[in-house]
XYZ file of C-alpha atoms in Angstrom:
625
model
C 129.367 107.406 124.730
C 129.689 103.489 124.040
C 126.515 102.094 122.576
C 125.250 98.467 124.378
C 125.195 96.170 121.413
C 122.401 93.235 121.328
C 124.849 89.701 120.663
C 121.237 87.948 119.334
C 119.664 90.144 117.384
C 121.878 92.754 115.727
C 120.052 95.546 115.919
C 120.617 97.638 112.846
C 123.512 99.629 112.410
C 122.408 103.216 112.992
C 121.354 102.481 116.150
C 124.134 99.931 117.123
C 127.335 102.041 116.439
C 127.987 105.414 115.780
C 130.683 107.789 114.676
C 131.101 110.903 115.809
C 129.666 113.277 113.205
C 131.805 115.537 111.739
C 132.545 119.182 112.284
C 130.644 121.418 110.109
C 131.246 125.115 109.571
C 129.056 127.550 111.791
C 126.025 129.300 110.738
C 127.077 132.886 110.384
C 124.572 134.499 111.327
C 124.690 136.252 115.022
C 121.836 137.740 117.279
C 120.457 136.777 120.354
C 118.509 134.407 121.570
C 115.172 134.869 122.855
C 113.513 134.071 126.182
C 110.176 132.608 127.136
C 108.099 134.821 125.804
C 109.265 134.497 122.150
C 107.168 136.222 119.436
C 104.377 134.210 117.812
C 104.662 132.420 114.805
C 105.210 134.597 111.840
C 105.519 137.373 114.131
C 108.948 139.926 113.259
C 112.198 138.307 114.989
C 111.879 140.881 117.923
C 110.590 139.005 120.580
C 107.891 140.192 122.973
C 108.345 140.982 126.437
C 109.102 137.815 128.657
C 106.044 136.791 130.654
C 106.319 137.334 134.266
C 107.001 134.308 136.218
C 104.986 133.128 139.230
C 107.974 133.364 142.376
C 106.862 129.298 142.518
C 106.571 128.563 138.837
C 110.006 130.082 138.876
C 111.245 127.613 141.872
C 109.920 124.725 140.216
C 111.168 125.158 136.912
C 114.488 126.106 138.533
C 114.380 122.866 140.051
C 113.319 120.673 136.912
C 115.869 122.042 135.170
C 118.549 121.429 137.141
C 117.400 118.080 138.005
C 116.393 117.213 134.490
C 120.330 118.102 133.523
C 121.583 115.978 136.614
C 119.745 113.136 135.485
C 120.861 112.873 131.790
C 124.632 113.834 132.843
C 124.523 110.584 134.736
C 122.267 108.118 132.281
C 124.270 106.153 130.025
C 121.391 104.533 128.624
C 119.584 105.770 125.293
C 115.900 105.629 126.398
C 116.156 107.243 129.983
C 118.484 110.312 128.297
C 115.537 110.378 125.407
C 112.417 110.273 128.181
C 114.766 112.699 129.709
C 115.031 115.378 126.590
C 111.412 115.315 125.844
C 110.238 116.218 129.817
C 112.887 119.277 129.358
C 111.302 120.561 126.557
C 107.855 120.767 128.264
C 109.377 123.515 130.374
C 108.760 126.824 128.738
C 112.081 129.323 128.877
C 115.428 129.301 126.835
C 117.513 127.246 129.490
C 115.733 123.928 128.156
C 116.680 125.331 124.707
C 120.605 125.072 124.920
C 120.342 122.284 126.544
C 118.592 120.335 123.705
C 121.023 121.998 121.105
C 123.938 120.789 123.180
C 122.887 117.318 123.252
C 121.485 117.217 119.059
C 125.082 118.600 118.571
C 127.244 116.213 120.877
C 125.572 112.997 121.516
C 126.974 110.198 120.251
C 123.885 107.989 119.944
C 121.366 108.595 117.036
C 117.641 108.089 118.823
C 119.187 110.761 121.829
C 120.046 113.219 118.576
C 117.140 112.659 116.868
C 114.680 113.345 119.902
C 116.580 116.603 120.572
C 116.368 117.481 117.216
C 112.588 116.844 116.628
C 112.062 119.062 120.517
C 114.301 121.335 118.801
C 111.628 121.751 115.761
C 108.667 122.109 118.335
C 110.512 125.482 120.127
C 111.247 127.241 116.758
C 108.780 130.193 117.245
C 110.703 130.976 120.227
C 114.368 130.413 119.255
C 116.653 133.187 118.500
C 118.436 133.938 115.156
C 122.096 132.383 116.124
C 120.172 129.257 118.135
C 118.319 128.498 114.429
C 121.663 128.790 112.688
C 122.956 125.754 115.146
C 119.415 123.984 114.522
C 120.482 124.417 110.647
C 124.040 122.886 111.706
C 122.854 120.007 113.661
C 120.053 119.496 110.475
C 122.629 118.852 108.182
C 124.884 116.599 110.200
C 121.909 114.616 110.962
C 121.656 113.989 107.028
C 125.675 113.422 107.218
C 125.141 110.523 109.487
C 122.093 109.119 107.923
C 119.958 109.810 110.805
C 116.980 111.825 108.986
C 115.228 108.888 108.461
C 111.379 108.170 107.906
C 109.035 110.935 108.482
C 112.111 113.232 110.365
C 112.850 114.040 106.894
C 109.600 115.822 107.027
C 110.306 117.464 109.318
C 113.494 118.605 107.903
C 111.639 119.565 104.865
C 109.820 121.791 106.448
C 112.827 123.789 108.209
C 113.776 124.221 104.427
C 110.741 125.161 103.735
C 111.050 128.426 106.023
C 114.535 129.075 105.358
C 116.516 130.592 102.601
C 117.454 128.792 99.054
C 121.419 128.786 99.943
C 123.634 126.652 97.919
C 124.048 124.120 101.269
C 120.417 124.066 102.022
C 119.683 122.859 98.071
C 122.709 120.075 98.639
C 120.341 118.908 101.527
C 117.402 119.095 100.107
C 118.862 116.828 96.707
C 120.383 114.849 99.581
C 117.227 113.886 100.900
C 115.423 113.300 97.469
C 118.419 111.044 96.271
C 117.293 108.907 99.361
C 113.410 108.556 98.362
C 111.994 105.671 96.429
C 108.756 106.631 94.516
C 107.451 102.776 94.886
C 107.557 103.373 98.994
C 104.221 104.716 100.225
C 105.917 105.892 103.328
C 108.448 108.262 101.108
C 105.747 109.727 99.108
C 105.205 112.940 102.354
C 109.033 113.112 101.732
C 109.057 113.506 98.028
C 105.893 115.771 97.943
C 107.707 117.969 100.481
C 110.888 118.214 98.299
C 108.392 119.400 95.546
C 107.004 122.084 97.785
C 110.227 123.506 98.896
C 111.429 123.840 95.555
C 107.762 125.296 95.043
C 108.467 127.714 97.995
C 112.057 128.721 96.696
C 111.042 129.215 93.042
C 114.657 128.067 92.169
C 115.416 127.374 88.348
C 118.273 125.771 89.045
C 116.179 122.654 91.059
C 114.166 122.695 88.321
C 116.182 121.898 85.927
C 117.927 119.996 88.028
C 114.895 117.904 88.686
C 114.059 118.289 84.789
C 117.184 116.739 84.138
C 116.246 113.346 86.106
C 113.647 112.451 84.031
C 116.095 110.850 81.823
C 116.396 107.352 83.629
C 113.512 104.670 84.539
C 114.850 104.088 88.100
C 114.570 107.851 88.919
C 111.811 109.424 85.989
C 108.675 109.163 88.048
C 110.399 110.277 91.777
C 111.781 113.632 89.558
C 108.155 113.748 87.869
C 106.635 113.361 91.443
C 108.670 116.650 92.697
C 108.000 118.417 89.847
C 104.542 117.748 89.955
C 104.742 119.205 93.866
C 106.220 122.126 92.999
C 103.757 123.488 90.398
C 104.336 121.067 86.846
C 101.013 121.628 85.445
C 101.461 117.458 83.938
C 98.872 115.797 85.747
C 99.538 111.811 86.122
C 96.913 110.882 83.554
C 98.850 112.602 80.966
C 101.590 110.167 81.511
C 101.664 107.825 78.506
C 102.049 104.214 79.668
C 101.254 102.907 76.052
C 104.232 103.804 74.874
C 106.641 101.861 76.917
C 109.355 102.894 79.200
C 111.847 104.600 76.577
C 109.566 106.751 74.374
C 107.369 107.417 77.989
C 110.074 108.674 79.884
C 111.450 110.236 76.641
C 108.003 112.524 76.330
C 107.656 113.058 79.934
C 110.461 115.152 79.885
C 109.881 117.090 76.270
C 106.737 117.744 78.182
C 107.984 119.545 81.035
C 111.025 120.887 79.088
C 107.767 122.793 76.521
C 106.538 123.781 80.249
C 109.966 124.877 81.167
C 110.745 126.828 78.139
C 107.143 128.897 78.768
C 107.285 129.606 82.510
C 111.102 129.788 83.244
C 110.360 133.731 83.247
C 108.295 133.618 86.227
C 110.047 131.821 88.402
C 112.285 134.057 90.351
C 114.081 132.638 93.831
C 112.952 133.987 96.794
C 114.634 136.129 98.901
C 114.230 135.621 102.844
C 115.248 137.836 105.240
C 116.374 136.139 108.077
C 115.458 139.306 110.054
C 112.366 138.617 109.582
C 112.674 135.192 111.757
C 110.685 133.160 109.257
C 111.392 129.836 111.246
C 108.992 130.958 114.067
C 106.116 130.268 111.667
C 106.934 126.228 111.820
C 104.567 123.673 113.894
C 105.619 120.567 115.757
C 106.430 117.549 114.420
C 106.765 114.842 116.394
C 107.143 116.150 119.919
C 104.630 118.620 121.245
C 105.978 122.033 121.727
C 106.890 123.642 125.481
C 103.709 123.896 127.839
C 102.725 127.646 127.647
C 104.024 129.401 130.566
C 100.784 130.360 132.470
C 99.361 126.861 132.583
C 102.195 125.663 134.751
C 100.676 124.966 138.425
C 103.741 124.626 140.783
C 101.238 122.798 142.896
C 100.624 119.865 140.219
C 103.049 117.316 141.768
C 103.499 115.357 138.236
C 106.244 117.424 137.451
C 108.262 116.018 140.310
C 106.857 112.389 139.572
C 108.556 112.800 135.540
C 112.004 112.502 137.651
C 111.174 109.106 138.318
C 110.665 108.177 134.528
C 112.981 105.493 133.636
C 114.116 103.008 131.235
C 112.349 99.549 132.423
C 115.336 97.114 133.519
C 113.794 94.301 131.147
C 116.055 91.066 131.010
C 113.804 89.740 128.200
C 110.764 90.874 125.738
C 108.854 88.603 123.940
C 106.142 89.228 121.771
C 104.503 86.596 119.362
C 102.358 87.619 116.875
C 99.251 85.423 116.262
C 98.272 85.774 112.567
C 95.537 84.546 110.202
C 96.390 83.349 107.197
C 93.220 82.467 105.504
C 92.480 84.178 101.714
C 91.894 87.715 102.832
C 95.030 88.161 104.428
C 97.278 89.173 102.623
C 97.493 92.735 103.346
C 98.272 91.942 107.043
C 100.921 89.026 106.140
C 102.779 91.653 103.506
C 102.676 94.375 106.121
C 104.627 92.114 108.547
C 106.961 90.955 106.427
C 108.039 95.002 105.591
C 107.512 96.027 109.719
C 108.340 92.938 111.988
C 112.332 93.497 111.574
C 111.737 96.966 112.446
C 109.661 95.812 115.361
C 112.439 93.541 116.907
C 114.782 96.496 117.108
C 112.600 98.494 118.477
C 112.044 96.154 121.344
C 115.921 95.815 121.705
C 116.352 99.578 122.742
C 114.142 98.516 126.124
C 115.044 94.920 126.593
C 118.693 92.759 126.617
C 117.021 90.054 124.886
C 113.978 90.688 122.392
C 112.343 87.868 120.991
C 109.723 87.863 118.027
C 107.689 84.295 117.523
C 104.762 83.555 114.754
C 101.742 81.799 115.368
C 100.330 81.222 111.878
C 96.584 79.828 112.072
C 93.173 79.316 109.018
C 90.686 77.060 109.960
C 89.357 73.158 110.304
C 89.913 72.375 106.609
C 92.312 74.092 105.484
C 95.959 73.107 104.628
C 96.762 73.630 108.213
C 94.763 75.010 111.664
C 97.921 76.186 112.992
C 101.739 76.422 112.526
C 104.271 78.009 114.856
C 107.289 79.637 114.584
C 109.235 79.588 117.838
C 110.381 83.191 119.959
C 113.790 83.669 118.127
C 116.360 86.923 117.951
C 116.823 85.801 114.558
C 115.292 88.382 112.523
C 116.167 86.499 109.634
C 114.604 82.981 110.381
C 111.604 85.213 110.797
C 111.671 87.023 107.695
C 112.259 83.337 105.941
C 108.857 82.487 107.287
C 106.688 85.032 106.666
C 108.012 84.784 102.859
C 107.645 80.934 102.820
C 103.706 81.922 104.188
C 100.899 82.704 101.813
C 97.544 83.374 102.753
C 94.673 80.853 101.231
C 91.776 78.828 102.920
C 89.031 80.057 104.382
C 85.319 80.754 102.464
C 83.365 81.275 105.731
C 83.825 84.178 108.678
C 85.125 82.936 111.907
C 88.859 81.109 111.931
C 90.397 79.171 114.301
C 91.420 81.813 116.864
C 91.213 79.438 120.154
C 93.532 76.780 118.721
C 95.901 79.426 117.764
C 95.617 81.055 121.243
C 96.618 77.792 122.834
C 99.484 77.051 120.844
C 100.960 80.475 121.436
C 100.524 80.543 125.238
C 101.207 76.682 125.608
C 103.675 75.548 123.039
C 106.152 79.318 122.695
C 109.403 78.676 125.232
C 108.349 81.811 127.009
C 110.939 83.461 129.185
C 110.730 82.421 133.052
C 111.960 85.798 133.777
C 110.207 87.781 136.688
C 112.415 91.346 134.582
C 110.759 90.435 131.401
C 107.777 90.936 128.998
C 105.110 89.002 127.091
C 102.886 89.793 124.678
C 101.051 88.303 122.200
C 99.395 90.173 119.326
C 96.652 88.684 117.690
C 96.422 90.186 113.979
C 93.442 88.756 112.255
C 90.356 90.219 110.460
C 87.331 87.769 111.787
C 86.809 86.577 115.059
C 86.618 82.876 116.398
C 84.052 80.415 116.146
C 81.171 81.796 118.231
C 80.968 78.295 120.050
C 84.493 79.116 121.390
C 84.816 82.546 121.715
C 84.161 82.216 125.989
C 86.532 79.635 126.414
C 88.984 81.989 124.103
C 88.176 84.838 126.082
C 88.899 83.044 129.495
C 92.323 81.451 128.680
C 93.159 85.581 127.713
C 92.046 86.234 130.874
C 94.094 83.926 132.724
C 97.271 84.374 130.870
C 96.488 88.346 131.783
C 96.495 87.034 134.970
C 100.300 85.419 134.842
C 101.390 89.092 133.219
C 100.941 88.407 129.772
C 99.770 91.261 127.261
C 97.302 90.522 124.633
C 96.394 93.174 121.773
C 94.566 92.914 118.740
C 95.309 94.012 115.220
C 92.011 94.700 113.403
C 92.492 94.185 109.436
C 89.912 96.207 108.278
C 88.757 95.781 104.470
C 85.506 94.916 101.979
C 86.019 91.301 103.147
C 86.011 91.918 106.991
C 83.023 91.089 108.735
C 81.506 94.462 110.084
C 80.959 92.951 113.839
C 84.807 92.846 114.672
C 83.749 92.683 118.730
C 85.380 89.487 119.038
C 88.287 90.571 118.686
C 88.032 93.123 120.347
C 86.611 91.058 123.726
C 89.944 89.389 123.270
C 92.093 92.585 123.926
C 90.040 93.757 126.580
C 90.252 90.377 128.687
C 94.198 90.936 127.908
C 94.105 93.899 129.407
C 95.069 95.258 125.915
C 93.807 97.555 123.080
C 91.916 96.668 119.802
C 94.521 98.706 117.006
C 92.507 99.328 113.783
C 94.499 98.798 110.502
C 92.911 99.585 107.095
C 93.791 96.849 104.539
C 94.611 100.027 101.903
C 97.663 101.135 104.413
C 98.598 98.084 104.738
C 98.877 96.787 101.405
C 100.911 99.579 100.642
C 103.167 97.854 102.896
C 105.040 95.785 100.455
C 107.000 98.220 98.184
C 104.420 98.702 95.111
C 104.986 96.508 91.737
C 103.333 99.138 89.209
C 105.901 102.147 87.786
C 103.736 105.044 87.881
C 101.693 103.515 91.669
C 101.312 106.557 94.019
C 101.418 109.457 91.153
C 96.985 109.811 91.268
C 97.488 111.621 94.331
C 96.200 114.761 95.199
C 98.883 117.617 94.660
C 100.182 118.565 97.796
C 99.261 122.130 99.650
C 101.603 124.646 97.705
C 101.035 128.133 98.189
C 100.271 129.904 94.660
C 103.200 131.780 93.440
C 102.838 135.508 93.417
C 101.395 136.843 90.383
C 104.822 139.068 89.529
C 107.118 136.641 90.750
C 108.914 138.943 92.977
C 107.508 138.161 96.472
C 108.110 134.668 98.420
C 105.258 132.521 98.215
C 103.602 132.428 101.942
C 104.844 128.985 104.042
C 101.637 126.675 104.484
C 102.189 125.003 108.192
C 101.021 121.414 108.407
C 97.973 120.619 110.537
C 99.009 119.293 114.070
C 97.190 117.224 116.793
C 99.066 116.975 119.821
C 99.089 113.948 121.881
C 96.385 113.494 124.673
C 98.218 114.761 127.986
C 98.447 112.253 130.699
C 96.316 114.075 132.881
C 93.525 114.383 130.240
C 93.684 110.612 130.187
C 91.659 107.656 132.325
C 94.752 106.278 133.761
C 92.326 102.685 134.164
C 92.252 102.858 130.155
C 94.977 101.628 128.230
C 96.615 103.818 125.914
C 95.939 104.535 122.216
C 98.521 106.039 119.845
C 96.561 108.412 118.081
C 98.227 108.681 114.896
C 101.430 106.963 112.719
C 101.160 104.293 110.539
C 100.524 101.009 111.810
C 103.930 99.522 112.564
C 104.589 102.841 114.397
C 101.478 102.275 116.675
C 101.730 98.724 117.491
C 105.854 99.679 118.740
C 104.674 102.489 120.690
C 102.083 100.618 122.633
C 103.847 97.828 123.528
C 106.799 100.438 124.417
C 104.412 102.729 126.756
C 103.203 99.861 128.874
C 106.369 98.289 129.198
C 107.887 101.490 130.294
C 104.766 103.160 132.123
C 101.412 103.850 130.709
C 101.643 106.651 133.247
C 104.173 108.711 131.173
C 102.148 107.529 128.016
C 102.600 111.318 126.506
C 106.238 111.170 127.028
C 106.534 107.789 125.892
C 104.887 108.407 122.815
C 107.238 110.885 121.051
C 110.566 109.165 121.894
C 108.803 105.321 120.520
C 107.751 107.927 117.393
C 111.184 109.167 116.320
C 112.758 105.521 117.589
C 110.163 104.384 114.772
C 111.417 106.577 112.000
C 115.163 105.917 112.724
C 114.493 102.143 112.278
C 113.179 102.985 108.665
C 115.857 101.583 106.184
C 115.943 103.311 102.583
C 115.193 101.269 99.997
C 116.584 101.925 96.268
C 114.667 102.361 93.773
C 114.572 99.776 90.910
C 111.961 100.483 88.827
C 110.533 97.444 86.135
C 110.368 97.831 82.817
C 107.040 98.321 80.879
C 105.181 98.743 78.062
C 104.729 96.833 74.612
C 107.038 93.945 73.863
C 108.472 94.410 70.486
C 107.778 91.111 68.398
C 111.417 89.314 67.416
C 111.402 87.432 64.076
C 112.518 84.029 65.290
C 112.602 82.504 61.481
C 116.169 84.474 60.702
C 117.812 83.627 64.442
C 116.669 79.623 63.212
C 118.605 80.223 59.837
C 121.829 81.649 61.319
C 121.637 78.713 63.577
C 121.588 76.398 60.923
C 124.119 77.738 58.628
C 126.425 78.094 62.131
C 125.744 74.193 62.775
C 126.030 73.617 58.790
C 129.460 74.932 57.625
C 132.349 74.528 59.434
C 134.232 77.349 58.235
C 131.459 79.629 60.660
C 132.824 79.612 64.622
C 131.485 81.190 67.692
C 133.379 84.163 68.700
C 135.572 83.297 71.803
C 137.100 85.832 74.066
C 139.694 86.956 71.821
C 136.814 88.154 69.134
C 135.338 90.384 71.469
């Protein structure tokens, strides 16, 4: 299915074109599949008897599903077929179940894939063996086509987790580590998961394997990190920085190679029958698993009104985000710089024409009160300015919020568009001078008034005021929502400087290995919080995300109310995996450290002499080499 490509803004590749993935062999591994009333999680692969349907439950689901399947037959766009996967999976029989596996196997576009996949995850306890053989299939041409991104590796770590330790399960799971970079906070889940698959396996092999990367700087402390997950009993402050890069490195692995050498013994690879349907014990994800059968009322009438959920027809969507720049900053400014490309694309799955601007503001005093950066497509002219920006000024609490206001709503060339959004996102960790915050509050109000958004982004940190209600007012006369963000997370938002940053944290849950070595240690599932229903929810309130980091939730709010806040717990998951897909690896260049070795300069001064001296002494050219 052709992909619509954005002229302006060039959204990023994976999401902008995509070949068709290729064929990979079938699962062997046969059975049936199971109905709605699949065994429980960790229950034997014999599922229980199938619930007995309500004759109008039965009518209405009939009727959902058929319509569901009419509807994404006929989309061609990537959001409706997405909204479209995740209100099929809320239906609880097997019908849904093919469906999803037929569109994770043959859609061509990545975020339709991906959202299958993740609704996929959330109806393991009830799939069949043969239907988790094609998950396992569509799992690892997902990793062929670089579409586990983000946090969905997580997820595909833990369908590894449960599974057996075949030779083309390791290749994914080294695929996916090869992909990590130890100095991203938002790979360290992935990496600690590799570790605790490799924990769950008890393979040798990955050991060594993982033994054997501790050779190189760019990859020691990402192998160390694993190893450390999977049961290494070298804690990080055994890790000799002192000694420089070479000789650290060098005894980080004689230390896990005298580990090696004592417990290779006891570690035996599991065996996993896949009789025993060990999938079923896995959690959601992402997406919240099917409702349960017996809460369906055929009488509700929002399962008829999900038919109407649609992509918004949005012409334009601009956003400008209003940002302080005084001295205590810079967490804020160095998460934009890593988030606001990611941002842009996301906005270019909803709108033709996404535009980003930058209000940059301190206070009377500083270098400047205020300096904008016009709504552009051009991720790149904003990327310039946030590096060019630094964060200085300031001394007392409130900044110069009202100024800033007025040059984003007056001086931004704001689309005329009546198919179009605008928001502005204030991002700031002190309110406004108190003289000005009801004139501030009242020009909110009235741009609310013309259809303009306002949010707030609360930096939250030991130089933050505790009375943040300013801001807050702000978002409420908006008709917006206050979005805490704690200055740790987001200073973790550049990729970290420091070799061995991230390696103090807590090991990871691993079960303990059995104390013969014989038995497969017992899968740990991950705590989950589903979403807040819509029906649970004050429609009059504006919607929260819940959880994700803070790119994540600022995307998925702006994303819910421009597509309806109504559908919020729809919207939600698809604006989650959307988020994860725009994650770009980095690579992982680690710096050099330790003591300098001092150079005797006296000799190098000699030779240079004696060079300059006698003529018969001549620099080697090209032909001495």
């Amino acid at each position: 299915m052709p992909v619509r490509r954005s002229r302006r803004l060039g959204i990023a590749a994976l999401l902008a074109a995509v070949v068709a993935p290729p064929a990979f062999a079938q699962f062997k591994l046969g059975g049936s599949s199971t109905g709605p009333g699949a065994a429980a999680p960790g229950a034997p692969a014999a599922a229980a008897a199938p619930a007995v349907e309500d004759p109008k439950v039965t009518k209405l689901l009939d009727f959902l599903e058929k319509e569901y399947g009419a509807l994404f037959a006929k989309s061609k766009d990537r959001v409706a077929k997405s909204l479209m996967a995740v209100c099929l999976n809320r239906l609880p029989r097997n019908g849904p179940t093919k469906a999803l596996l037929e569109m994770a196997k043959k859609e061509a576009d990545p975020l339709v894939r991906a959202v299958a996949w993740e609704c996929l995850l959330s109806r393991a306890p009830s799939l069949g063996m043969d239907q988790y053989g094609q998950l396992m299939d569509v799992t690892y041409s997902l990793a062929q086509t670089d579409t586990l991104r983000g946090q969905l590796r997580v997820g595909a770590l833990e369908l590894l987790a449960v599974s057996p330790p075949t030779r083309k399960n390791k290749e994914l799971l080294t695929q996916i580590y090869a992909r990590c970079d130890s100095r991203n906070p938002a790979d360290d889940d992935v990496i600690d998961g590799v570790g605790k698959v490799v924990g769950i396996w008890r393979s040798a092999d990955l050991v060594e394997h993982f033994i054997g990367r501790l050779t190189t700087l760019d990859e020691a402390f990402r192998a160390y990190r694993v190893l450390y997950a999977a049961g290494s009993p070298v804690t990080p402050d055994k890790i000799q920085m002192d000694l420089g890069d070479r000789k650290c490195i060098a005894a980080l692995q004689a230390d896990h190679v005298a580990w090696w050498n004592a417990d290779k013994a006891k570690w035996v690879e599991s065996k996993v029958s896949l009789e025993d349907a060990p999938w079923r014990q896995l959690v959601p994800h992402l997406i919240s698993a099917p409702m349960p059968l017996a809460s369906v009322n055929a009488d509700d009438k929002s399962w008829r009104r999900d038919l109407e959920l649609r992509r918004p027809s949005l012409k334009s969507f601009d956003v400008n985000f209003l940002v302080d720049v005084s001295g205590s900053m810079d967490p804020a400014l160095a998460w934009l710089r890593k988030d606001v490309k990611a941002m842009m694309n996301g906005l270019g799955v909803v709108s033709l024409e996404p535009r980003i601007g930058l209000t940059f503001y301190r206070d009377r005093g500083d270098a400047f009160v205020t300096q904008l950066v016009n709504l552009t497509g051009n991720a790149n002219q904003l990327m310039d300015a946030l590096a060019k920006m630094d964060c200085k000024g300031g001394g007392d609490v409130p900044e110069a919020v009202l100024a800033a206001m007025t040059d984003a709503l007056q001086k931004n060339s704001w689309s005329t568009s009546t198919s179009g959004r605008k928001v502005v996102i204030l991002v700031a960790d002190a309110p406004g001078h108190p003289e000005e915050q009801t004139a501030a509050v009242d020009m909110v109000k009235q741009a609310a008034e013309r259809g303009f958004r306002v949010h707030a982004v609360k930096l939250q940190s030991s130089y933050a005021p505790a009375d943040q209600s300013g801001l807050d007012a702000l978002a409420v006369a908006g008709k917006g929502i206050s979005i805490p963000a704690p200055a740790a997370e987001l200073t973790e938002a550049a990729l970290r400087t420091k070799p061995t940053a991230g390696l103090s944290r807590g090991r990871p849950m691993l079960p303990a290995p059995p104390a013969d070595g014989t038995a497969r240690p017992a899968y740990v599932p991950p705590a989950y919080t589903p979403p807040v229903a819509a029906a649970a929810r004050n429609p009059d309130e504006p919607f929260i995300p819940a959880a994700g980091p803070v790119g994540r939730r600022v995307l998925t709010t702006v994303l819910v109310d421009a597509i309806s806040p109504a559908y919020a717990d729809r919207v939600e998951p698809m604006a989650a995996v959307l988020w994860e897909l725009l994650q770009e690896p980095s690579t992982e260049k680690q710096p050099p450290f330790g003591p300098v070795a001092k150079v005797d300069t006296s000799r190098m001064r000699n030779d240079t002499a004696t060079m300059r001296n006698d003529s018969k002494v001549k620099p080697k050219g090209p032909q001495d080499r």
